[in-house]
Coordinates of C-alpha atoms and ligand atoms in Angstrom, one line a residue:
X1 CA -22.1 -26.5 23.0
X2 CA -19.9 -28.5 21.0
X3 CA -18.8 -24.3 19.2
X4 CA -17.1 -23.2 22.9
X5 CA -14.9 -26.3 23.3
X6 CA -13.8 -25.8 20.1
X7 CA -13.1 -22.5 21.1
X8 CA -11.7 -23.3 24.2
X9 CA -9.4 -25.9 22.2
X10 CA -8.3 -23.3 20.3
X11 CA -6.6 -20.6 22.4
X12 CA -4.4 -23.7 24.3
X13 CA -3.1 -25.1 20.8
X14 CA 0.8 -24.6 21.3
X15 CA 1.8 -22.4 19.1
X16 CA 3.8 -22.6 15.1
X17 CA 8.1 -22.9 15.5
X18 CA 9.5 -20.8 13.4
X19 CA 13.5 -21.0 12.5
X20 CA 15.3 -18.5 12.1
X21 CA 19.1 -18.2 11.4
X22 CA 20.7 -15.9 14.1
X23 CA 19.7 -14.6 17.8
X24 CA 17.2 -13.3 19.0
X25 CA 17.1 -9.4 18.3
X26 CA 18.0 -9.5 14.2
X27 CA 15.7 -9.0 11.7
X28 CA 15.8 -12.5 11.2
X29 CA 14.3 -12.7 14.7
X30 CA 11.3 -10.4 13.3
X31 CA 10.1 -12.3 10.2
X32 CA 10.3 -15.0 11.9
X33 CA 8.0 -13.3 14.8
X34 CA 4.8 -13.3 12.1
X35 CA 4.7 -16.5 11.6
X36 CA 4.8 -18.4 14.8
X37 CA 6.9 -18.0 18.0
X38 CA 10.2 -17.8 16.8
X39 CA 12.8 -20.1 17.3
X40 CA 16.8 -19.6 16.8
X41 CA 19.1 -21.6 15.5
X42 CA 23.0 -20.8 14.7
X43 CA 23.4 -21.8 10.5
X44 CA 20.8 -22.7 8.0
X45 CA 22.1 -25.3 7.8
X46 CA 21.1 -25.9 10.9
X47 CA 17.6 -24.7 10.7
X48 CA 16.6 -26.5 7.3
X49 CA 17.8 -30.0 8.6
X50 CA 14.9 -29.3 11.8
X51 CA 12.1 -28.0 9.0
X52 CA 12.6 -31.4 7.4
X53 CA 12.9 -33.6 10.8
X54 CA 9.4 -31.8 11.6
X55 CA 11.1 -29.9 14.2
X56 CA 10.0 -27.1 13.3
X57 CA 6.6 -26.6 11.0
X58 CA 8.5 -23.3 9.0
X59 CA 11.6 -21.8 8.4
X60 CA 12.1 -18.0 7.4
X61 CA 15.1 -17.8 5.1
X62 CA 16.6 -14.0 4.0
X63 CA 16.8 -14.5 0.4
X64 CA 16.9 -10.4 -1.3
X65 CA 17.9 -7.2 0.6
X66 CA 17.6 -4.7 -1.0
X67 CA 20.9 -2.8 -1.5
X68 CA 22.7 -5.7 -1.9
X69 CA 20.2 -8.1 -4.3
X70 CA 20.5 -11.4 -4.0
X71 CA 21.7 -12.6 0.4
X72 CA 24.2 -15.3 -1.0
X73 CA 24.5 -17.5 2.1
X74 CA 21.4 -18.1 2.8
X75 CA 20.5 -18.7 -1.0
X76 CA 23.3 -21.2 -1.9
X77 CA 22.3 -23.4 1.9
X78 CA 18.9 -23.8 0.7
X79 CA 20.2 -24.8 -3.3
X80 CA 22.3 -27.4 -1.4
X81 CA 19.6 -28.7 0.9
X82 CA 17.6 -29.1 -2.1
X83 CA 19.5 -30.7 -3.9
X84 CA 18.7 -33.7 -1.2
X85 CA 16.6 -36.2 -3.6
X86 CA 14.4 -36.4 0.1
X87 CA 14.0 -33.0 0.6
X88 CA 10.4 -31.2 -0.3
X89 CA 10.8 -27.7 1.2
X90 CA 8.2 -24.8 -0.2
X91 CA 8.1 -21.4 0.0
X92 CA 4.7 -20.1 1.1
X93 CA 5.4 -16.6 2.0
X94 CA 7.6 -13.8 1.3
X95 CA 7.4 -10.9 4.3
X96 CA 9.4 -8.0 4.1
X97 CA 11.3 -6.2 6.8
X98 CA 12.7 -2.6 6.8
X99 CA 15.9 -3.4 7.6
X100 CA 17.8 0.3 9.7
X101 CA 21.4 -0.6 10.6
X102 CA 23.0 1.4 13.5
X103 CA 26.6 1.7 13.9
X104 CA 27.4 0.9 18.0
X105 CA 29.5 1.3 20.8
X106 CA 30.3 0.5 23.8
X107 CA 30.1 4.1 25.5
X108 CA 33.3 6.4 25.3
X109 CA 34.3 5.2 22.1
X110 CA 34.1 8.4 20.0
X111 CA 32.9 7.8 16.3
X112 CA 36.7 8.7 14.7
X113 CA 38.0 6.2 17.5
X114 CA 36.2 3.4 15.7
X115 CA 39.1 0.8 14.2
X116 CA 36.8 -2.2 13.8
X117 CA 33.9 -2.5 12.4
X118 CA 31.7 -6.5 13.3
X119 CA 28.3 -7.9 11.4
X120 CA 27.0 -10.4 9.8
X121 CA 28.8 -10.2 5.7
X122 CA 25.5 -8.8 4.0
X123 CA 25.5 -6.5 6.2
X124 CA 29.2 -5.4 6.4
X125 CA 28.2 -5.3 2.2
X126 CA 24.6 -2.9 2.9
X127 CA 27.2 -0.1 4.5
X128 CA 29.7 0.2 2.2
X129 CA 30.0 4.1 2.4
X130 CA 30.0 3.9 6.4
X131 CA 32.9 1.7 6.9
X132 CA 34.5 3.9 3.7
X133 CA 34.3 6.7 5.7
X134 CA 35.5 5.7 8.9
X135 CA 38.5 4.1 7.1
X136 CA 37.6 0.7 10.1
X137 CA 38.2 -3.0 9.2
X138 CA 35.1 -5.0 8.3
X139 CA 34.6 -7.9 10.8
X140 CA 32.4 -10.9 10.3
X141 CA 30.4 -12.0 12.7
X142 CA 27.2 -15.0 11.9
X143 CA 24.7 -12.0 12.4
X144 CA 24.3 -8.9 13.8
X145 CA 23.3 -9.0 16.8
X146 CA 26.0 -11.8 17.9
X147 CA 27.9 -8.8 16.5
X148 CA 26.2 -6.1 19.0
X149 CA 27.2 -8.7 21.8
X150 CA 31.1 -10.1 20.8
X151 CA 31.3 -5.6 21.1
X152 CA 30.4 -4.9 24.4
X153 CA 32.4 -7.6 26.1
X154 CA 35.5 -7.1 24.2
X155 CA 36.1 -3.3 24.1
X156 CA 38.2 -1.2 22.7
X157 CA 38.0 0.7 19.4
X158 CA 35.3 -1.8 17.6
X159 CA 32.0 -0.6 17.2
X160 CA 28.6 -2.7 15.6
X161 CA 26.3 -2.6 12.7
X162 CA 23.0 -4.4 13.8
X163 CA 19.2 -3.2 14.9
X164 CA 18.7 -0.4 17.2
X165 CA 17.1 -3.4 19.4
X166 CA 20.1 -4.9 19.5
X167 CA 22.0 -2.5 20.3
X168 CA 19.8 -1.2 23.1
X169 CA 19.5 -4.9 24.5
X170 CA 23.3 -5.1 24.7
X171 CA 24.1 -1.8 26.6
X172 CA 26.0 -0.1 23.3
X173 CA 25.1 3.5 22.0
X174 CA 24.6 4.6 19.0
X175 CA 26.8 6.7 17.4
X176 CA 25.1 6.1 14.2
X177 CA 22.0 6.0 12.7
X178 CA 20.6 4.8 9.2
X179 CA 24.3 3.5 7.5
X180 CA 23.4 1.6 5.0
X181 CA 24.3 2.4 1.4
X182 CA 20.1 2.7 0.9
X183 CA 17.7 3.8 2.6
X184 CA 15.1 2.7 3.3
X185 CA 16.1 -0.1 3.2
X186 CA 14.0 -3.7 3.9
X187 CA 14.9 -7.1 3.1
X188 CA 12.5 -10.1 2.1
X189 CA 12.6 -13.4 3.4
X190 CA 10.4 -16.3 2.8
X191 CA 9.0 -18.6 5.1
X192 CA 9.5 -22.0 4.1
X193 CA 7.4 -25.2 4.0
X194 CA 7.8 -28.3 4.4
X195 CA 5.7 -30.3 0.9
X196 CA 3.0 -27.4 2.5
X197 CA -0.3 -27.1 -0.1
X198 CA -0.1 -23.6 -1.7
X199 CA -1.7 -20.5 -0.2
X200 CA -3.2 -18.5 -2.0
X201 CA -0.4 -15.6 -1.7
X202 CA 2.9 -17.8 -2.3
X203 CA 5.0 -16.7 -4.6
X204 CA 6.1 -17.9 -7.2
X205 CA 9.5 -18.7 -6.8
X206 CA 11.9 -21.3 -9.4
X207 CA 15.6 -22.7 -8.5
X208 CA 17.6 -23.5 -11.0
X209 CA 19.7 -24.8 -13.1
X210 CA 21.7 -24.6 -16.3
X211 CA 21.7 -21.7 -19.6
X212 CA 18.5 -21.6 -21.4
X213 CA 16.6 -22.4 -17.5
X214 CA 18.0 -19.1 -17.2
X215 CA 17.4 -17.2 -20.1
X216 CA 14.4 -18.6 -20.4
X217 CA 13.4 -17.2 -17.0
X218 CA 14.5 -14.0 -17.7
X219 CA 12.7 -13.8 -21.0
X220 CA 9.8 -13.7 -18.5
X221 CA 10.8 -11.4 -16.5
X222 CA 11.3 -13.1 -14.1
X223 CA 13.6 -12.2 -10.2
X224 CA 16.5 -13.6 -11.2
X225 CA 18.5 -14.8 -8.0
X226 CA 22.1 -16.4 -9.1
X227 CA 23.7 -17.8 -6.6
X228 CA 28.2 -18.8 -7.7
X229 CA 27.8 -22.2 -9.6
X230 CA 29.3 -25.0 -9.2
X231 CA 31.5 -27.5 -11.2
X232 CA 28.3 -29.5 -11.1
X233 CA 26.1 -26.9 -11.9
X234 CA 27.5 -23.9 -13.2
X235 CA 24.6 -21.4 -13.9
X236 CA 22.1 -21.5 -11.2
X237 CA 20.0 -20.0 -9.0
X238 CA 16.7 -19.0 -8.2
X239 CA 13.3 -16.6 -9.5
X240 CA 11.1 -15.0 -9.0
X241 CA 8.4 -15.8 -11.5
X242 CA 5.8 -12.8 -11.3
X243 CA 1.8 -13.7 -11.8
X244 CA 1.2 -12.8 -14.8
X245 CA 4.1 -15.2 -17.0
X246 CA 4.4 -17.5 -15.4
X247 CA 2.1 -19.9 -18.6
X248 CA 5.4 -18.2 -20.3
X249 CA 7.9 -19.4 -17.6
X250 CA 7.0 -22.6 -18.2
X251 CA 6.7 -23.2 -21.4
X252 CA 10.1 -22.2 -21.7
X253 CA 11.4 -24.0 -19.5
X254 CA 9.2 -27.1 -20.0
X255 CA 12.3 -28.3 -22.3
X256 CA 15.8 -28.4 -20.9
X257 CA 19.5 -30.0 -22.3
X258 CA 20.7 -33.1 -20.0
X259 CA 21.6 -31.6 -16.8
X260 CA 19.5 -29.1 -16.5
X261 CA 16.1 -28.5 -14.4
X262 CA 13.8 -26.1 -12.8
X263 CA 12.3 -27.2 -9.5
X264 CA 9.2 -24.9 -8.5
X265 CA 9.2 -23.7 -5.1
X266 CA 6.0 -22.0 -4.5
X267 CA 3.0 -23.2 -7.0
X268 CA 3.5 -25.1 -9.5
X269 CA 2.8 -23.2 -12.3
X270 CA -0.6 -24.9 -13.2
X271 CA -2.1 -23.8 -10.1
X272 CA -5.0 -21.2 -10.7
X273 CA -5.2 -18.6 -7.5
X274 CA -8.3 -19.7 -6.0
X275 CA -9.9 -15.9 -5.7
X276 CA -11.0 -15.1 -2.3
X277 CA -14.9 -15.8 -2.5
X278 CA -15.3 -19.2 -4.7
X279 CA -19.1 -17.6 -5.4
X280 CA -18.3 -14.1 -6.1
X281 CA -15.1 -15.1 -8.7
X282 CA -14.7 -12.1 -11.0
X283 CA -15.0 -9.9 -8.1
X284 CA -12.8 -11.2 -5.7
X285 CA -10.3 -12.9 -8.0
X286 CA -6.7 -12.4 -6.8
X287 CA -4.8 -9.6 -9.0
X288 CA -3.3 -6.7 -9.1
X289 CA -6.3 -3.6 -8.8
X290 CA -7.7 -2.7 -11.6
X291 CA -7.8 1.1 -13.0
X292 CA -10.3 3.0 -14.4
X293 CA -9.4 5.3 -16.9
X294 CA -12.2 7.8 -18.9
X295 CA -10.1 10.6 -20.4
X296 CA -8.6 12.9 -17.5
X297 CA -10.0 10.2 -14.5
X298 CA -8.4 7.2 -13.9
X299 CA -9.0 5.8 -10.6
X300 CA -8.2 2.6 -8.8
X301 CA -3.6 1.2 -8.0
X302 CA -2.6 4.1 -6.2
X303 CA -4.9 6.8 -8.5
X304 CA -7.6 8.6 -6.3
X305 CA -10.4 11.2 -8.3
X306 CA -12.9 12.9 -7.2
X307 CA -16.6 12.6 -8.8
X308 CA -18.7 15.5 -8.0
X309 CA -21.4 18.0 -9.5
X310 CA -25.6 18.7 -8.9
X311 CA -27.9 16.0 -7.2
X312 CA -30.0 16.6 -10.6
X313 CA -29.3 18.4 -14.0
X314 CA -32.1 21.1 -13.7
X315 CA -31.3 23.0 -16.5
X316 CA -28.4 23.6 -19.2
X317 CA -28.1 26.9 -17.6
X318 CA -27.1 24.8 -13.5
X319 CA -25.0 22.5 -14.9
X320 CA -22.8 24.5 -17.2
X321 CA -22.5 27.0 -14.0
X322 CA -21.5 23.4 -12.0
X323 CA -19.5 21.6 -14.4
X324 CA -17.0 25.0 -14.6
X325 CA -16.9 24.8 -10.3
X326 CA -15.9 21.2 -9.3
X327 CA -13.4 21.1 -12.6
X328 CA -12.1 24.2 -10.9
X329 CA -12.1 22.7 -7.9
X330 CA -10.8 19.8 -9.8
X331 CA -12.7 17.3 -9.4
X332 CA -12.2 15.1 -13.3
X333 CA -16.0 13.2 -13.5
X334 CA -19.2 15.6 -13.2
X335 CA -22.3 13.7 -11.9
X336 CA -25.7 14.9 -12.5
X337 CA -28.8 12.8 -12.3
X338 CA -30.9 13.1 -15.2
X339 CA -33.9 10.0 -14.0
X340 CA -34.0 10.2 -10.7
X341 CA -34.7 7.6 -8.2
X342 CA -37.3 9.2 -5.3
X343 CA -39.2 8.3 -2.3
X344 CA -42.5 10.1 -3.5
X345 CA -43.4 9.5 -6.4
X346 CA -45.1 13.0 -6.6
X347 CA -40.8 15.1 -6.4
X348 CA -39.5 16.2 -9.3
X349 CA -38.7 12.5 -11.1
X350 CA -35.7 14.2 -12.8
X351 CA -35.6 16.2 -16.4
X352 CA -35.1 12.4 -18.5
X353 CA -33.1 12.1 -22.0
X354 CA -33.6 15.9 -21.9
X355 CA -31.5 16.9 -19.7
X356 CA -28.4 14.2 -20.6
X357 CA -28.1 16.2 -23.2
X358 CA -27.2 19.0 -20.8
X359 CA -24.3 17.5 -18.8
X360 CA -23.1 15.8 -21.9
X361 CA -22.9 19.3 -23.1
X362 CA -20.9 21.0 -20.0
X363 CA -18.8 18.6 -19.0
X364 CA -17.8 18.7 -22.8
X365 CA -17.8 22.4 -22.5
X366 CA -14.9 21.1 -19.4
X367 CA -13.3 18.3 -21.0
X368 CA -14.7 16.5 -18.5
X369 CA -16.8 12.6 -18.3
X370 CA -20.6 12.4 -17.6
X371 CA -21.7 9.7 -14.8
X372 CA -25.1 9.9 -14.9
X373 CA -27.4 6.9 -12.6
X374 CA -30.0 4.5 -15.5
X375 CA -33.2 3.2 -13.6
X376 CA -34.5 0.8 -15.6
X377 CA -32.8 -1.3 -18.0
X378 CA -34.4 0.3 -20.8
X379 CA -33.1 3.5 -19.9
X380 CA -29.1 1.5 -20.4
X381 CA -29.1 2.2 -24.5
X382 CA -29.9 5.6 -25.1
X383 CA -28.3 7.0 -21.9
X384 CA -25.8 4.9 -22.8
X385 CA -25.1 6.5 -26.3
X386 CA -23.7 9.4 -24.4
X387 CA -23.5 8.8 -21.2
X388 CA -19.7 8.0 -20.3
X389 CA -20.1 6.2 -17.0
X390 CA -23.7 4.1 -16.4
X391 CA -24.1 5.0 -12.6
X392 CA -26.5 2.0 -11.0
X393 CA -27.5 3.8 -7.9
X394 CA -28.0 2.1 -4.0
X395 CA -32.0 1.2 -4.2
X396 CA -31.0 -0.7 -7.7
X397 CA -27.6 -2.9 -6.6
X398 CA -29.6 -6.2 -6.4
X399 CA -31.6 -5.1 -9.9
X400 CA -30.1 -7.8 -11.7
X401 CA -31.6 -7.2 -15.3
X402 CA -31.0 -3.7 -15.0
X403 CA -27.1 -5.0 -14.1
X404 CA -27.0 -7.4 -16.8
X405 CA -27.7 -4.2 -19.1
X406 CA -25.6 -2.2 -17.7
X407 CA -22.4 -5.0 -17.6
X408 CA -23.0 -5.6 -21.4
X409 CA -23.1 -1.9 -22.1
X410 CA -19.8 -0.8 -22.8
X411 CA -19.6 1.1 -20.2
X412 CA -18.2 1.7 -17.3
X413 CA -20.2 1.3 -14.3
X414 CA -20.8 3.0 -10.5
X415 CA -22.2 0.5 -8.6
X416 CA -23.5 2.3 -5.3
X417 CA -24.2 -0.4 -2.4
X418 CA -28.0 -0.7 -0.7
X419 CA -28.1 0.8 2.1
X420 CA -29.5 -3.2 3.3
X421 CA -26.7 -5.0 1.0
X422 CA -24.4 -7.3 3.4
X423 CA -20.7 -6.1 1.7
X424 CA -21.2 -9.8 0.2
X425 CA -24.3 -9.0 -1.8
X426 CA -22.8 -6.3 -3.0
X427 CA -19.4 -8.0 -4.0
X428 CA -22.0 -10.3 -6.1
X429 CA -23.7 -7.4 -7.9
X430 CA -20.5 -6.6 -8.4
X431 CA -19.9 -9.8 -10.1
X432 CA -22.9 -9.6 -12.4
X433 CA -21.3 -6.8 -14.4
X434 CA -18.3 -8.5 -14.9
X435 CA -19.8 -11.9 -15.9
X436 CA -22.2 -9.8 -18.2
X437 CA -18.9 -8.2 -20.3
X438 CA -18.2 -4.5 -18.0
X439 CA -14.4 -4.1 -17.6
X440 CA -14.4 -1.1 -15.5
X441 CA -16.7 -1.5 -11.9
X442 CA -16.4 0.8 -9.6
X443 CA -18.0 0.5 -6.3
X444 CA -19.1 2.5 -4.0
X445 CA -20.4 2.9 -0.1
X446 CA -23.3 5.7 0.5
X447 CA -24.3 4.7 4.0
X448 CA -26.7 2.3 5.1
X449 CA -29.7 2.3 6.8
X450 CA -28.6 1.5 10.7
X451 CA -31.6 2.3 14.0
X452 CA -29.7 6.0 13.7
X453 CA -31.4 8.0 12.8
X454 CA -29.5 11.3 13.5
X455 CA -27.6 10.9 10.2
X456 CA -29.2 10.1 6.5
X457 CA -27.5 6.8 6.1
X458 CA -24.4 5.4 8.3
X459 CA -21.8 5.8 6.0
X460 CA -19.6 1.6 7.0
X461 CA -16.2 2.5 6.3
X462 CA -15.9 -0.8 8.2
X463 CA -17.0 -2.7 5.2
X464 CA -15.4 -0.7 2.7
X465 CA -12.5 -2.3 4.7
X466 CA -13.5 -5.2 4.4
X467 CA -14.6 -4.4 0.5
X468 CA -10.8 -3.4 0.1
X469 CA -10.1 -6.8 1.5
X470 CA -11.9 -8.7 -0.6
X471 CA -11.7 -7.0 -4.3
X472 CA -9.5 -5.7 -6.9
X473 CA -11.7 -3.0 -8.2
X474 CA -11.8 0.4 -7.4
X475 CA -13.6 1.6 -4.0
X476 CA -15.4 5.2 -3.8
X477 CA -16.9 6.7 -0.7
X478 CA -20.2 9.6 -1.7
X479 CA -19.8 11.1 2.2
X480 CA -23.1 13.0 0.6
X481 CA -25.5 11.1 0.5
X482 CA -24.1 8.9 4.1
X483 CA -23.9 12.6 6.1
X484 CA -27.6 13.7 4.4
X485 CA -26.6 17.3 6.1
X486 CA -23.4 19.4 4.2
X487 CA -21.7 19.9 7.7
X488 CA -21.2 16.7 7.9
X489 CA -19.4 16.3 4.7
X490 CA -16.3 16.9 4.7
X491 CA -16.0 14.8 8.6
X492 CA -17.0 12.4 6.2
X493 CA -15.1 12.3 3.1
X494 CA -12.0 12.7 4.9
X495 CA -13.3 9.6 7.4
X496 CA -13.1 8.0 3.5
X497 CA -9.7 9.1 2.1
X498 CA -8.1 9.1 5.4
X499 CA -9.9 4.8 4.9
X500 CA -7.6 4.5 1.9
X501 CA -10.8 4.8 -0.9
X502 CA -10.2 5.0 -4.3
X503 CA -11.6 8.3 -4.6
X504 CA -15.1 10.2 -3.0
X505 CA -18.1 11.3 -4.8
X506 CA -19.8 14.8 -3.3
X507 CA -22.8 16.3 -4.4
X508 CA -22.5 19.9 -5.2
X509 CA -24.4 23.3 -6.2
X510 CA -24.7 26.8 -5.9
X511 CA -28.2 27.5 -4.8
X512 CA -28.9 24.8 -2.6
X513 CA -31.8 26.3 -1.1
X514 CA -33.5 26.1 -4.2
X515 CA -32.3 22.5 -5.6
X516 CA -34.8 20.4 -6.5
X517 CA -32.9 17.5 -4.9
X518 CA -30.8 16.7 -2.0
X519 CA -30.1 20.6 -1.2
X520 CA -29.8 20.7 2.3
X521 CA -27.0 18.1 1.6
X522 CA -24.3 19.9 -1.6
X523 CA -21.0 20.4 -0.6
X524 CA -20.9 24.8 -2.0
X525 CA -18.4 24.9 -4.2
X526 CA -15.5 26.7 -2.0
X527 CA -16.1 23.7 -0.2
X528 CA -15.4 21.5 -2.0
X529 CA -12.0 23.9 -3.6
X530 CA -11.2 23.5 -0.5
X531 CA -11.9 19.9 1.0
X532 CA -9.8 19.5 -2.0
X533 CA -6.6 21.5 -1.8
X534 CA -6.3 19.6 1.8
X535 CA -6.4 16.1 -0.4
X536 CA -4.1 18.1 -2.8
X537 CA -6.3 17.1 -5.7
X538 CA -4.5 19.6 -8.0
X539 CA -6.7 22.6 -8.6
X540 CA -8.3 22.3 -12.7
X541 CA -7.6 24.9 -15.4
X542 CA -9.2 27.7 -14.8
X543 CA -7.8 30.3 -15.3
X544 CA -7.9 31.8 -11.7
X545 CA -5.0 32.9 -10.7
X546 CA -7.0 34.0 -7.0
X547 CA -8.3 29.7 -7.1
X548 CA -4.5 28.9 -7.4
X549 CA -3.0 31.7 -4.1
X550 CA -5.7 29.9 -2.3
X551 CA -4.7 26.2 -3.4
X552 CA -1.3 27.7 -2.3
X553 CA -1.9 29.3 0.9
X554 CA -3.8 25.9 2.1
X555 CA -0.1 24.1 1.2
X556 CA 1.7 27.5 2.9
X557 CA -0.4 26.6 6.3
X558 CA 0.6 23.4 5.9
X559 CA 4.3 24.0 6.0
X560 CA 4.3 26.1 8.7
X561 CA 2.3 23.3 11.3
X562 CA 4.9 20.9 10.0
X563 CA 8.7 23.6 10.5
X564 CA 6.6 24.1 14.2
X565 CA 6.5 19.9 14.6
X566 CA 10.0 19.6 13.6
X567 CA 10.7 21.8 15.5
X568 CA 9.6 20.5 18.5
X569 CA 11.2 16.7 17.4
X570 CA 14.2 18.9 17.2
X571 CA 14.0 20.0 21.1
X572 CA 13.1 16.7 22.1
X573 CA 16.0 15.0 19.9
X574 CA 18.5 17.4 21.6
X575 CA 17.4 16.5 25.1
X576 CA 17.6 12.9 24.4
X577 CA 21.5 13.5 22.8
X578 CA 22.2 15.4 26.1
X579 CA 21.7 12.6 28.6
X580 CA 23.6 10.5 26.9
X581 CA 26.5 12.5 25.9
X582 CA 26.1 12.0 21.8
X583 CA 26.9 14.9 20.0
X584 CA 24.3 17.1 18.8
X585 CA 26.3 17.2 15.4
X586 CA 25.7 14.0 12.8
X587 CA 26.3 14.7 8.8
X588 CA 25.6 11.1 8.5
X589 CA 22.2 11.6 9.3
X590 CA 21.9 15.3 7.6
X591 CA 22.7 14.1 5.0
X592 CA 19.4 11.5 4.6
X593 CA 18.2 14.6 5.5
X594 CA 18.9 16.4 1.4
X595 CA 18.9 12.8 0.7
X596 CA 15.0 12.5 1.4
X597 CA 14.4 16.4 0.3
X598 CA 16.5 16.0 -3.4
X599 CA 14.6 12.6 -3.6
X600 CA 10.9 14.0 -3.8
X601 CA 12.0 16.5 -5.5
X602 CA 14.9 15.4 -7.9
X603 CA 18.7 15.1 -7.3
X604 CA 19.4 17.8 -9.8
X605 CA 17.0 20.2 -7.4
X606 CA 18.9 23.0 -6.4
X607 CA 15.4 23.8 -4.5
X608 CA 16.2 20.4 -2.7
X609 CA 19.1 21.3 -0.8
X610 CA 18.3 24.6 -0.1
X611 CA 15.4 23.7 1.6
X612 CA 16.2 20.6 3.2
X613 CA 19.6 23.0 4.8
X614 CA 17.7 25.9 5.4
X615 CA 15.3 22.8 8.0
X616 CA 18.4 22.0 9.0
X617 CA 20.6 24.8 10.9
X618 CA 16.7 25.7 12.1
X619 CA 16.9 22.2 13.7
X620 CA 20.6 22.2 15.4
X621 CA 19.8 25.4 16.3
X622 CA 16.9 24.4 18.6
X623 CA 18.6 21.9 19.5
X624 CA 21.6 23.6 21.6
X625 CA 18.9 26.0 22.1
X626 CA 17.3 23.9 24.0
X627 CA 13.9 25.6 23.9
X628 CA 11.2 24.4 25.6
X629 CA 8.3 23.0 22.8
X630 CA 5.8 25.5 21.1
X631 CA 2.9 24.6 23.8
Ligands
LIG1 C1 -27.2 10.1 -6.2 O1 -26.2 9.5 -7.0 O2 -27.8 11.1 -6.8 C2 -28.2 8.7 -6.1 C3 -30.2 8.7 -5.7 O3 -27.8 8.0 -4.5 P1 -27.9 6.5 -3.7 O4 -29.0 5.3 -5.1 O5 -26.6 6.0 -3.4 O6 -29.3 7.4 -3.0
LIG2 MN1 -28.4 12.8 -4.4

């Protein structure tokens, strides 16, 4: 069968060769491994020549480091290579590599005896604090991994700044960890290709020469990586142009003075990034995550929230009680069905527009926007007049007339996935909403129908993650309808939260036995509180000291558990230090622990230092005593 032959050929084909400057074990090698089989080159010039000659398929070049800024040696080599008329290098991707540098020396050399520190120029510039503290002489080598080998060979009072792997590889002992001035440190590499077709995610990188070009790019909010000038081009460098200002950057650099130039190394300005799926262009557009905000309810782009409330609005009193309960738990939107899609025509169908009034009053009373389902195009007008968010239920996911009507209503739409709908079909339904002009769409996975009957639906987390990779829209999960059983809801909620959903929709009732619909799957208000506390969601204002104390209790038990784990780890590291002859105390390490707390609690916070010091003291005590772990 031809398909199988194709696959077999695929498995035997040669991997692409990806060049880097340096030695195995260097950060460049790590970046290259993300593009193909790494091939080492002693200099950037040789690497670029090999790329242009077609000896390697691509090459990685360190462009910017968090501490150091632009990396002049490599950018300058690229600029010089671009000056050759036949050079057709393009930039196809940006790869960020975390940079953890250590100070390492041959066994026997103590930190205070180090006189020379060997490393690559750029790495040495990232460790100014260390060099000042040691009062050692920096010696440049052409890459960090080579520095480790040199130091091992030469011996004496020499140490190297390199990666931990390079140090271990060369047989050095680590004297100090994480020695860069800024932690965490990282370097952005560019993948260089030979005049390839632009990929949809390639960065918009420009080479520029000239004052006007540089100021036009700066005005377009590009990130300028300027290089030292040459007599011919006193002002020059590279610029990374954010997607939103590509048109501005192109217009600003369209007419330049004599001798000035710009050259787009990533996709040209007129290149429009194709959507991830051709047939679903608006939903799968390559852009920053969409944020949906309705009053206190904000989701997408890192903001997460919970919509909670009863399955159905049953009475003015019921919805007001539950509105207060979910607001106090920390939910920022109130749900409640007024038109209920029921399997049996004899089941409760919802209290209709009367219930919408009760829902609205309850939402207003606690300051939460309301979410309710529309089942028919004719309901969109009257419901949209009062509801803040229109829900389209699983049964109507592919009701295209309803999608068109709801999409044109001017209200945000919360679209559930149908239980027999593929991810692609679900996204196509969302496309109807965007195409009808809807600016705020939220997608919600609520369990699909599978052979499994033990749960009401099967919460498709894999499908949810596939959707995440395809769309910029906020994604929710509804563990209540997926489970159909109260006891399974917290576990599914945690799984979805852990998978990175932008939010959850959860059904809640305070008298589930007498609920008019979906009682068996409703969480009790106190269960909701506990769950939202676990997710770190702040309780809503309710004036209850007891409620807030419950949240604090949860935090305390987490802290206590983490403190015990921290002590276990301290004992472990103590044992490793003893067996490798390293001292127990490491002041630089202690400083980085304090810095981490200061970052989280605020630079000026006295509490940050006190907390960090308390933990460090406890850890040192545990390391010295070498107690066995707690369990
Ligand atoms: C609901 O949210 O109450 C509901 C009916 O959900 P679904 O459409 O997911 O069944
Ligand atoms: Mn329900």
